[in-house]
Amino acid sequence: MPVRSKPAETSDPRLARRSFLGIGAALTGSLALGVRPGHAQPASPPAEPPWSQSIGPGVVDRPYGRPADAEADVIRRNVPWLTAGTESSISFSPLQSLHGIITPNGLFFERYHSGRPDVDPDQHRLMIHGLVERPLILTMKDIVRFPSVSRIHFIECPANGGMEWRAAQLNSLQFNHGMISCAEWTGVRLSTLLEEVGVKKEAAWAMVEGADGAHMNRSLPLHKCLDDCLVVYAQNGEALRPEQGYPLRLVVPGWEGNVSIKWLRRIKLGDRPWYSREETSKYTDLMPDGTSRGFTWLIDAKSVITFPCPEKPLSGPGLYEIRGLAWTGNGKVKRVDVSTDGGVNWQTARLHEPVLSKALTKFTLPWRWDGRPALLESRVIDETGYVQPTIAQLRKQRGSNSVYHNNSIQTWQVKPDGSVFDVQLA
Ligand SMILES: Nc1nc2c(c(=O)[nH]1)N[C@H]1C(S)=C(S)[C@@H](COP(=O)(O)O)O[C@H]1N2
Ligand SMILES: [Mo]
C-alpha cells in the first residue's frame, strides 16, 4: 500500500494537518503517534511486483464483475442455530467491511420464510383487486411502462438485534446488526398503480402478498400505500436480485422489513386489516404485562459503530476515525453523538452527505486512543427529536420477552490489546 510521507489531510477541520500514521512526525523527529514499526513506511521507490511486470488479462474473462480475490471473506453469513433450516433463514450483511451507505447487491441481507423462489419474469403477474373500480392483472412489461422513480432506502428486519434482548451473546457486528441493508430502488409508486385501478372510497387497508411458497402477506394501511410505498424492479441500477424478490417487490420505506413483500404478486384493497399469521403469531411484541403489541411497523432511530468492532479491532494506540451508520424510519437523522466512556461524556459526530430520509447515514468522529480500556457507543437523534435508548431503558419499558424492535445503543468494549467486545451496561 503506498503511504504518503506528508501528513494526511481530511476535510474534517479537527483532523487537518495531523498525521494519522505518525510518519510525518517521525520524520521530523517529534513524537510518533504509535504506529507499529514496519507497518507503514516513508515513501521509497515503488516496488516492481509480478503484476507490474506483465500484461494482465483483457476484458473477456469477466462479463459480469466480481470482487477481488483478496476480499473473499466479505460475505453474508448466517447463524445455523437461529432457525430450523436454511429455507426459513436469515443471512447477515457484513457491515464491518462496508464503506458507505449503499449495500452492494451481493451483500444485501436475506430473509426467507420459505426459501428463495426462482420466478420466471415472463409468467409473473401482479394482481390488484378488492375495493377498486377496475381490477387489473399486470405483466412486468406493463409495470415497467409506468412513470418510474428511484429512491434510496434501508430495509431492516425488526428481528435485527433480537438475539440480545436478555444479554450480549454474539460477539459480532455482522450478527447483531447485519439485518439491515440500504439500496437505491427503482420502480413505480404504489400510489400510481392504485390511481390506475381506482380506489373505492370504503377502502382503508391493503393486503400485499408474495409469490413464494409461504405466500407471505401483510396488511398495510391505505395512507402508507398512498404516501411513499414503491413497487420496485431494480436495485442499485440493475434488476432486483432473486434474493431481494426478483422480478418485483414492495418497498415500504422506514417500516419493518417484513412488510416489504418480495416476489410481489397481489394487492387486495379492503376496509379492515387481514390479521395474517405474520401480524398475529409473528411480528408482535410480548410486553411485560403479558399483552402483545401488534402492527408495530415503524423502525425507530438506531445507530451502530462499524469501526472499531469485534471483527475490526484496533492495531495499537494512536489516532483513529470512529465510523458508523445511523438510520430512522421517522425521516432523517438529525445528530449522532459518540461516547468513548460508556455514555458518561458525548461528542457530536460528523454526518456525511447525503443525509436522506429513511436511508442509512454515515457518521465519523476522530479519536485518539491512549491504549486504555474504553467503552464505545453511538446514540442517534432523529428529526422528530426521538433519542435512541439504552438497552436498560428499553427493557424498563418493554421487558425482555420481545424478539423484535431492539433499537438500543450498542456498547463496544475496547481492551488494552485493541480487541473489541460486545457488552451491555446495566
Ligand atoms: N414474499 C416474501 N416477502 C418477504 C419475506 C418472505 O419471506 N417472503 N421476508 C420478509 C422479511 S421478514 C424481511 S425482513 C424482508 C427482507 O428483505 P431482504 O431479504 O431483501 O433483505 O423481506 C420481507 N419480504
Ligand atoms: Mo424480517
Short mmCIF file of C-alpha atoms and ligand atoms in Angstrom, two decimals:
data_model
loop_
_atom_site.label_atom_id
_atom_site.label_comp_id
_atom_site.label_asym_id
_atom_site.label_seq_id
_atom_site.Cartn_x
_atom_site.Cartn_y
_atom_site.Cartn_z
CA MET A 1 0.00 0.00 0.00
CA PRO A 2 1.52 3.33 -0.97
CA VAL A 3 1.82 5.67 2.00
CA ARG A 4 2.40 9.37 1.71
CA SER A 5 5.22 10.86 3.66
CA LYS A 6 3.30 14.03 4.20
CA PRO A 7 0.65 14.22 6.90
CA ALA A 8 -2.79 13.01 5.83
CA GLU A 9 -5.31 15.78 5.23
CA THR A 10 -9.02 15.33 5.63
CA SER A 11 -11.96 17.63 5.26
CA ASP A 12 -12.66 17.44 8.99
CA PRO A 13 -11.05 20.56 10.48
CA ARG A 14 -10.32 18.68 13.73
CA LEU A 15 -8.07 16.34 11.77
CA ALA A 16 -6.40 18.82 9.46
CA ARG A 17 -2.60 18.65 9.36
CA ARG A 18 -2.42 15.85 11.91
CA SER A 19 -0.63 12.70 10.96
CA PHE A 20 -2.78 9.58 11.38
CA LEU A 21 0.07 7.15 10.99
CA GLY A 22 2.75 9.19 12.69
CA ILE A 23 5.05 9.14 9.67
CA GLY A 24 5.37 12.89 9.26
CA ALA A 25 6.04 13.33 12.96
CA ALA A 26 8.63 10.54 12.93
CA LEU A 27 10.48 12.13 10.03
CA THR A 28 10.74 15.49 11.72
CA GLY A 29 11.97 13.90 14.89
CA SER A 30 8.93 14.63 17.06
CA LEU A 31 6.76 12.11 18.84
CA ALA A 32 5.41 9.33 16.67
CA LEU A 33 1.73 8.57 17.19
CA GLY A 34 2.11 4.89 17.84
CA VAL A 35 2.41 3.17 14.51
CA ARG A 36 4.00 -0.22 14.86
CA PRO A 37 7.45 -0.36 13.26
CA GLY A 38 7.31 -1.81 9.77
CA HIS A 39 3.56 -1.19 9.48
CA ALA A 40 3.80 1.90 7.31
CA GLN A 41 6.99 3.23 5.78
CA PRO A 42 8.16 6.55 4.44
CA ALA A 43 7.97 6.83 0.65
CA SER A 44 10.62 4.90 -1.25
CA PRO A 45 10.94 3.94 -4.91
CA PRO A 46 7.88 1.87 -5.93
CA ALA A 47 8.40 -1.89 -5.89
CA GLU A 48 8.04 -3.98 -9.06
CA PRO A 49 5.87 -6.97 -8.03
CA PRO A 50 4.93 -9.58 -10.68
CA TRP A 51 1.71 -7.77 -11.64
CA SER A 52 3.73 -4.73 -12.61
CA GLN A 53 5.94 -6.72 -14.96
CA SER A 54 3.45 -8.38 -17.27
CA ILE A 55 0.24 -7.72 -19.16
CA GLY A 56 -2.95 -8.63 -17.29
CA PRO A 57 -5.98 -10.44 -18.68
CA GLY A 58 -8.13 -8.49 -21.12
CA VAL A 59 -11.80 -7.69 -20.96
CA VAL A 60 -13.29 -11.03 -21.98
CA ASP A 61 -12.74 -13.10 -18.84
CA ARG A 62 -15.28 -11.30 -16.66
CA PRO A 63 -18.53 -10.38 -18.45
CA TYR A 64 -20.11 -9.79 -15.04
CA GLY A 65 -17.75 -8.27 -12.47
CA ARG A 66 -16.89 -9.69 -9.10
CA PRO A 67 -14.85 -8.56 -6.08
CA ALA A 68 -11.08 -9.01 -5.86
CA ASP A 69 -9.97 -12.48 -4.71
CA ALA A 70 -8.46 -10.98 -1.55
CA GLU A 71 -11.95 -9.81 -0.49
CA ALA A 72 -13.25 -13.38 -0.27
CA ASP A 73 -14.25 -13.06 3.40
CA VAL A 74 -16.58 -10.15 2.68
CA ILE A 75 -19.69 -12.29 2.53
CA ARG A 76 -23.12 -12.72 4.04
CA ARG A 77 -23.19 -15.19 6.92
CA ASN A 78 -25.92 -17.00 8.82
CA VAL A 79 -26.28 -18.27 12.39
CA PRO A 80 -27.03 -22.00 11.97
CA TRP A 81 -28.86 -22.43 15.31
CA LEU A 82 -31.12 -19.42 14.77
CA THR A 83 -33.72 -21.09 12.52
CA ALA A 84 -34.91 -24.62 11.82
CA GLY A 85 -33.44 -24.74 8.33
CA THR A 86 -31.84 -22.67 5.61
CA GLU A 87 -35.15 -22.28 3.74
CA SER A 88 -36.56 -20.22 6.58
CA SER A 89 -33.48 -18.33 7.47
CA ILE A 90 -31.52 -15.13 7.53
CA SER A 91 -28.17 -14.11 6.14
CA PHE A 92 -26.49 -11.13 7.73
CA SER A 93 -24.77 -8.35 5.79
CA PRO A 94 -21.03 -7.87 6.61
CA LEU A 95 -21.35 -4.28 7.92
CA GLN A 96 -17.78 -4.44 9.25
CA SER A 97 -16.46 -4.48 5.67
CA LEU A 98 -18.79 -1.97 4.01
CA HIS A 99 -17.74 1.61 3.41
CA GLY A 100 -20.73 3.70 2.52
CA ILE A 101 -24.50 3.91 2.82
CA ILE A 102 -25.25 1.65 -0.16
CA THR A 103 -25.17 -2.12 0.28
CA PRO A 104 -23.73 -3.92 -2.76
CA ASN A 105 -26.35 -6.21 -4.25
CA GLY A 106 -24.43 -9.41 -3.49
CA LEU A 107 -24.14 -8.46 0.19
CA PHE A 108 -27.71 -7.31 0.91
CA PHE A 109 -29.08 -9.30 3.86
CA GLU A 110 -31.59 -12.05 3.09
CA ARG A 111 -34.66 -13.21 4.95
CA TYR A 112 -36.82 -16.06 3.68
CA HIS A 113 -39.96 -17.62 5.09
CA SER A 114 -39.92 -20.43 2.54
CA GLY A 115 -36.68 -20.23 0.63
CA ARG A 116 -35.76 -18.24 -2.45
CA PRO A 117 -38.14 -18.90 -5.34
CA ASP A 118 -36.88 -18.89 -8.90
CA VAL A 119 -39.50 -16.72 -10.59
CA ASP A 120 -39.96 -16.55 -14.38
CA PRO A 121 -40.45 -12.83 -15.12
CA ASP A 122 -42.49 -13.60 -18.25
CA GLN A 123 -45.01 -15.57 -16.22
CA HIS A 124 -45.02 -13.30 -13.20
CA ARG A 125 -48.15 -11.19 -12.69
CA LEU A 126 -49.27 -8.53 -10.22
CA MET A 127 -52.98 -8.64 -9.50
CA ILE A 128 -54.68 -5.60 -7.95
CA HIS A 129 -58.24 -6.18 -6.82
CA GLY A 130 -60.72 -5.87 -3.92
CA LEU A 131 -62.21 -2.45 -3.27
CA VAL A 132 -61.10 -0.95 -6.59
CA GLU A 133 -63.01 0.33 -9.61
CA ARG A 134 -61.06 -1.59 -12.29
CA PRO A 135 -59.29 -4.75 -11.06
CA LEU A 136 -56.15 -5.39 -13.09
CA ILE A 137 -53.58 -8.08 -13.74
CA LEU A 138 -50.26 -6.54 -14.78
CA THR A 139 -47.28 -8.14 -16.51
CA MET A 140 -43.72 -6.99 -15.85
CA LYS A 141 -43.78 -5.21 -19.22
CA ASP A 142 -46.88 -3.27 -18.12
CA ILE A 143 -45.28 -2.29 -14.81
CA VAL A 144 -42.06 -1.01 -16.38
CA ARG A 145 -44.11 1.32 -18.64
CA PHE A 146 -45.44 3.36 -15.71
CA PRO A 147 -43.59 6.57 -14.71
CA SER A 148 -40.54 5.47 -12.72
CA VAL A 149 -38.87 6.76 -9.58
CA SER A 150 -35.56 5.93 -7.89
CA ARG A 151 -35.18 6.30 -4.12
CA ILE A 152 -32.52 5.30 -1.60
CA HIS A 153 -33.99 3.49 1.43
CA PHE A 154 -32.89 0.99 4.02
CA ILE A 155 -34.68 -2.25 4.77
CA GLU A 156 -34.24 -3.56 8.31
CA CYS A 157 -35.73 -6.76 9.69
CA PRO A 158 -37.21 -5.87 13.10
CA ALA A 159 -35.50 -9.03 14.43
CA ASN A 160 -32.15 -7.26 13.94
CA GLY A 161 -30.57 -7.33 17.41
CA GLY A 162 -33.32 -9.67 18.61
CA MET A 163 -30.80 -12.15 19.99
CA GLU A 164 -29.59 -9.60 22.55
CA TRP A 165 -32.74 -8.71 24.48
CA ARG A 166 -31.62 -10.57 27.59
CA ALA A 167 -27.84 -10.31 27.37
CA ALA A 168 -24.97 -9.81 24.98
CA GLN A 169 -24.39 -13.18 23.37
CA LEU A 170 -22.88 -12.76 19.92
CA ASN A 171 -19.53 -11.05 19.76
CA SER A 172 -20.08 -9.67 16.28
CA LEU A 173 -21.20 -6.58 14.40
CA GLN A 174 -22.35 -8.73 11.49
CA PHE A 175 -24.64 -10.94 13.59
CA ASN A 176 -26.00 -8.27 15.91
CA HIS A 177 -26.69 -5.59 13.31
CA GLY A 178 -26.40 -7.18 9.87
CA MET A 179 -30.13 -7.49 9.19
CA ILE A 180 -30.09 -4.01 7.70
CA SER A 181 -29.12 -3.00 4.18
CA CYS A 182 -29.71 0.04 2.01
CA ALA A 183 -30.12 0.35 -1.75
CA GLU A 184 -31.31 2.64 -4.49
CA TRP A 185 -34.65 1.18 -5.53
CA THR A 186 -36.24 1.86 -8.90
CA GLY A 187 -39.85 1.19 -9.76
CA VAL A 188 -43.26 2.76 -9.73
CA ARG A 189 -45.03 4.45 -6.85
CA LEU A 190 -47.72 2.23 -5.39
CA SER A 191 -49.99 5.32 -5.49
CA THR A 192 -49.57 5.43 -9.29
CA LEU A 193 -50.77 1.82 -9.62
CA LEU A 194 -53.66 2.47 -7.22
CA GLU A 195 -54.69 5.51 -9.28
CA GLU A 196 -54.75 3.26 -12.34
CA VAL A 197 -57.20 0.82 -10.72
CA GLY A 198 -59.23 3.50 -8.90
CA VAL A 199 -59.52 3.15 -5.11
CA LYS A 200 -63.10 2.83 -3.84
CA LYS A 201 -63.92 5.21 -1.02
CA GLU A 202 -64.59 2.42 1.53
CA ALA A 203 -61.04 1.12 1.08
CA ALA A 204 -58.78 1.67 4.11
CA TRP A 205 -56.32 -1.23 4.03
CA ALA A 206 -54.30 -3.21 1.51
CA MET A 207 -53.21 -6.83 1.73
CA VAL A 208 -49.89 -7.39 -0.04
CA GLU A 209 -48.83 -10.94 -0.92
CA GLY A 210 -45.75 -12.67 -2.30
CA ALA A 211 -45.41 -15.42 -4.91
CA ASP A 212 -43.10 -17.57 -2.75
CA GLY A 213 -44.32 -20.85 -1.24
CA ALA A 214 -45.11 -19.02 2.01
CA HIS A 215 -47.30 -16.53 0.12
CA MET A 216 -46.15 -14.17 2.80
CA ASN A 217 -48.78 -11.49 3.29
CA ARG A 218 -49.26 -8.39 5.40
CA SER A 219 -51.89 -5.71 5.89
CA LEU A 220 -50.92 -2.11 5.26
CA PRO A 221 -52.98 1.00 5.96
CA LEU A 222 -54.00 2.72 2.75
CA HIS A 223 -52.46 6.04 3.84
CA LYS A 224 -48.99 4.46 3.86
CA CYS A 225 -49.61 2.88 0.43
CA LEU A 226 -50.52 6.28 -0.98
CA ASP A 227 -47.64 8.03 0.80
CA ASP A 228 -44.22 6.59 -0.11
CA CYS A 229 -44.51 2.86 -0.92
CA LEU A 230 -42.74 1.69 -4.07
CA VAL A 231 -43.28 -1.34 -6.29
CA VAL A 232 -39.72 -1.91 -7.50
CA TYR A 233 -38.00 -3.97 -10.17
CA ALA A 234 -34.46 -2.64 -9.78
CA GLN A 235 -31.87 -2.37 -7.02
CA ASN A 236 -28.71 -0.28 -7.31
CA GLY A 237 -29.21 0.15 -11.03
CA GLU A 238 -29.79 -3.46 -12.11
CA ALA A 239 -32.74 -5.83 -11.94
CA LEU A 240 -33.59 -6.98 -8.40
CA ARG A 241 -31.61 -9.98 -7.24
CA PRO A 242 -33.62 -13.20 -6.72
CA GLU A 243 -32.71 -12.85 -3.02
CA GLN A 244 -34.45 -9.48 -2.91
CA GLY A 245 -37.63 -10.51 -4.72
CA TYR A 246 -36.93 -10.72 -8.46
CA PRO A 247 -38.70 -9.63 -10.53
CA LEU A 248 -40.89 -7.39 -8.31
CA ARG A 249 -41.05 -6.36 -4.67
CA LEU A 250 -42.72 -3.83 -2.47
CA VAL A 251 -40.54 -1.34 -0.57
CA VAL A 252 -42.27 0.23 2.43
CA PRO A 253 -39.81 2.96 3.49
CA GLY A 254 -38.99 3.20 7.19
CA TRP A 255 -41.21 0.31 8.24
CA GLU A 256 -40.17 -3.13 9.47
CA GLY A 257 -38.69 -5.21 6.67
CA ASN A 258 -41.31 -7.95 6.67
CA VAL A 259 -43.93 -5.63 5.13
CA SER A 260 -41.66 -5.08 2.10
CA ILE A 261 -43.12 -8.12 0.38
CA LYS A 262 -40.80 -9.83 -2.11
CA TRP A 263 -41.89 -11.54 -5.35
CA LEU A 264 -44.99 -9.30 -5.05
CA ARG A 265 -47.96 -10.87 -6.84
CA ARG A 266 -51.13 -9.49 -5.29
CA ILE A 267 -52.53 -6.34 -3.72
CA LYS A 268 -56.06 -6.50 -2.42
CA LEU A 269 -57.83 -3.46 -1.01
CA GLY A 270 -60.29 -3.86 1.85
CA ASP A 271 -61.87 -1.95 4.69
CA ARG A 272 -60.02 -3.68 7.56
CA PRO A 273 -56.74 -5.45 8.25
CA TRP A 274 -56.41 -9.17 7.45
CA TYR A 275 -54.71 -10.26 10.70
CA SER A 276 -52.46 -12.65 8.82
CA ARG A 277 -50.08 -15.09 10.53
CA GLU A 278 -47.20 -12.65 10.15
CA GLU A 279 -49.04 -9.93 12.07
CA THR A 280 -50.54 -12.01 14.88
CA SER A 281 -48.49 -15.06 15.82
CA LYS A 282 -45.35 -13.40 14.45
CA TYR A 283 -44.11 -9.80 14.31
CA THR A 284 -45.86 -8.83 17.54
CA ASP A 285 -44.11 -7.89 20.77
CA LEU A 286 -44.86 -9.58 24.11
CA MET A 287 -44.91 -6.86 26.77
CA PRO A 288 -44.06 -7.26 30.48
CA ASP A 289 -47.76 -7.27 31.48
CA GLY A 290 -48.49 -10.20 29.16
CA THR A 291 -50.25 -8.20 26.44
CA SER A 292 -48.92 -8.17 22.94
CA ARG A 293 -48.24 -5.17 20.73
CA GLY A 294 -49.30 -5.56 17.13
CA PHE A 295 -48.76 -3.58 13.94
CA THR A 296 -45.52 -2.08 15.23
CA TRP A 297 -44.42 -1.08 11.77
CA LEU A 298 -42.12 1.83 12.45
CA ILE A 299 -38.37 1.37 12.67
CA ASP A 300 -37.33 3.71 15.47
CA ALA A 301 -33.99 5.51 15.25
CA LYS A 302 -30.91 3.34 15.66
CA SER A 303 -27.18 3.61 15.13
CA VAL A 304 -24.07 1.48 15.49
CA ILE A 305 -20.32 1.97 15.36
CA THR A 306 -18.97 -0.14 12.50
CA PHE A 307 -15.29 0.66 13.20
CA PRO A 308 -13.87 -0.41 15.52
CA CYS A 309 -15.95 -3.51 16.18
CA PRO A 310 -15.30 -7.15 17.18
CA GLU A 311 -14.41 -8.05 13.59
CA LYS A 312 -12.21 -4.95 13.12
CA PRO A 313 -10.04 -4.38 16.20
CA LEU A 314 -7.55 -1.56 16.78
CA SER A 315 -3.87 -2.06 15.95
CA GLY A 316 -2.31 -0.07 18.78
CA PRO A 317 -2.69 3.33 20.42
CA GLY A 318 -2.94 6.38 18.18
CA LEU A 319 -5.32 8.42 16.11
CA TYR A 320 -8.34 6.70 14.55
CA GLU A 321 -11.58 7.58 12.85
CA ILE A 322 -14.58 6.04 14.61
CA ARG A 323 -17.06 5.19 11.86
CA GLY A 324 -20.68 4.17 11.96
CA LEU A 325 -24.16 4.14 10.49
CA ALA A 326 -27.40 5.68 11.74
CA TRP A 327 -30.96 5.45 10.47
CA THR A 328 -34.57 6.12 11.38
CA GLY A 329 -37.94 5.15 9.96
CA ASN A 330 -39.14 8.58 11.03
CA GLY A 331 -37.34 10.54 8.31
CA LYS A 332 -33.84 11.94 8.55
CA VAL A 333 -31.07 11.52 11.09
CA LYS A 334 -30.51 14.84 12.83
CA ARG A 335 -27.49 14.17 15.04
CA VAL A 336 -25.26 11.34 16.21
CA ASP A 337 -23.31 11.51 19.47
CA VAL A 338 -20.39 9.24 20.25
CA SER A 339 -19.08 8.27 23.69
CA THR A 340 -15.80 6.52 24.44
CA ASP A 341 -16.52 6.11 28.17
CA GLY A 342 -19.77 4.14 28.17
CA GLY A 343 -22.16 7.07 27.88
CA VAL A 344 -20.75 9.45 30.52
CA ASN A 345 -19.42 12.03 28.04
CA TRP A 346 -20.67 12.54 24.49
CA GLN A 347 -19.22 14.25 21.44
CA THR A 348 -21.16 15.11 18.30
CA ALA A 349 -20.06 13.10 15.28
CA ARG A 350 -19.87 14.44 11.75
CA LEU A 351 -22.73 13.34 9.47
CA HIS A 352 -21.67 12.60 5.90
CA GLU A 353 -23.75 13.66 2.91
CA PRO A 354 -26.12 12.59 1.63
CA VAL A 355 -28.38 12.56 4.67
CA LEU A 356 -31.54 11.07 3.17
CA SER A 357 -34.93 10.25 4.60
CA LYS A 358 -35.32 6.59 5.66
CA ALA A 359 -31.83 5.75 4.44
CA LEU A 360 -28.57 4.83 6.12
CA THR A 361 -26.49 7.85 7.17
CA LYS A 362 -22.75 7.64 7.70
CA PHE A 363 -21.08 9.31 10.67
CA THR A 364 -17.46 9.64 11.78
CA LEU A 365 -15.51 11.05 14.72
CA PRO A 366 -11.74 11.32 15.11
CA TRP A 367 -10.47 9.59 18.26
CA ARG A 368 -7.05 9.39 19.79
CA TRP A 369 -6.88 6.05 21.60
CA ASP A 370 -4.46 6.10 24.52
CA GLY A 371 -4.32 2.32 24.80
CA ARG A 372 -6.52 2.19 27.89
CA PRO A 373 -9.83 0.26 28.13
CA ALA A 374 -12.70 2.14 26.51
CA LEU A 375 -16.46 1.73 26.06
CA LEU A 376 -17.59 2.99 22.64
CA GLU A 377 -21.20 3.92 21.99
CA SER A 378 -23.18 5.87 19.43
CA ARG A 379 -26.57 7.50 20.02
CA VAL A 380 -28.74 8.90 17.24
CA ILE A 381 -31.34 11.64 17.46
CA ASP A 382 -33.75 11.87 14.54
CA GLU A 383 -35.55 14.84 13.04
CA THR A 384 -38.59 14.25 15.28
CA GLY A 385 -36.37 14.61 18.37
CA TYR A 386 -36.51 10.88 19.20
CA VAL A 387 -33.38 9.73 21.06
CA GLN A 388 -32.03 6.18 20.70
CA PRO A 389 -32.46 4.43 24.09
CA THR A 390 -30.01 2.33 26.08
CA ILE A 391 -30.81 -1.37 26.48
CA ALA A 392 -31.62 -0.70 30.18
CA GLN A 393 -34.16 2.00 29.21
CA LEU A 394 -35.69 -0.24 26.57
CA ARG A 395 -36.00 -3.19 28.96
CA LYS A 396 -37.73 -0.98 31.53
CA GLN A 397 -40.43 -0.21 29.00
CA ARG A 398 -40.58 -3.42 27.00
CA GLY A 399 -39.29 -6.18 29.31
CA SER A 400 -37.14 -8.87 27.77
CA ASN A 401 -39.65 -11.22 26.13
CA SER A 402 -39.58 -9.37 22.84
CA VAL A 403 -37.88 -10.59 19.71
CA TYR A 404 -38.42 -7.53 17.54
CA HIS A 405 -37.57 -3.82 17.57
CA ASN A 406 -34.45 -3.76 19.70
CA ASN A 407 -33.03 -0.39 18.66
CA SER A 408 -30.87 0.07 21.74
CA ILE A 409 -27.42 1.66 21.90
CA GLN A 410 -24.62 -0.82 21.15
CA THR A 411 -21.64 -0.80 23.50
CA TRP A 412 -18.24 -1.98 22.25
CA GLN A 413 -15.62 -2.64 24.91
CA VAL A 414 -12.07 -1.92 23.75
CA LYS A 415 -9.36 -3.84 25.64
CA PRO A 416 -5.73 -2.69 26.01
CA ASP A 417 -4.63 -5.10 23.25
CA GLY A 418 -7.04 -3.37 20.86
CA SER A 419 -9.56 -6.23 20.71
CA VAL A 420 -13.23 -5.24 20.78
CA PHE A 421 -16.12 -7.00 22.55
CA ASP A 422 -19.90 -6.83 22.54
CA VAL A 423 -21.05 -5.87 26.06
CA GLN A 424 -24.16 -4.49 27.72
CA LEU A 425 -24.07 -1.91 30.52
CA ALA A 426 -26.51 -2.27 33.41
N1 LIG B 1 -42.74 -12.90 -0.14
C1 LIG B 1 -41.92 -12.67 0.89
N2 LIG B 1 -41.60 -11.40 1.19
C2 LIG B 1 -40.77 -11.14 2.21
C3 LIG B 1 -40.23 -12.19 3.00
C4 LIG B 1 -40.56 -13.53 2.64
O1 LIG B 1 -40.10 -14.49 3.25
N3 LIG B 1 -41.41 -13.74 1.58
N4 LIG B 1 -39.46 -11.86 4.10
C5 LIG B 1 -39.72 -10.55 4.68
C6 LIG B 1 -38.84 -10.17 5.75
S1 LIG B 1 -39.16 -10.87 7.27
C7 LIG B 1 -37.89 -9.20 5.61
S2 LIG B 1 -37.00 -8.64 6.93
C8 LIG B 1 -37.57 -8.64 4.28
C9 LIG B 1 -36.12 -8.91 3.96
O2 LIG B 1 -35.78 -8.43 2.69
P1 LIG B 1 -34.43 -8.93 2.01
O3 LIG B 1 -34.40 -10.43 2.04
O4 LIG B 1 -34.44 -8.36 0.65
O5 LIG B 1 -33.31 -8.38 2.86
O6 LIG B 1 -38.37 -9.21 3.26
C10 LIG B 1 -39.71 -9.45 3.62
N5 LIG B 1 -40.49 -9.84 2.48
MO MO B 2 -37.88 -9.88 8.85
#
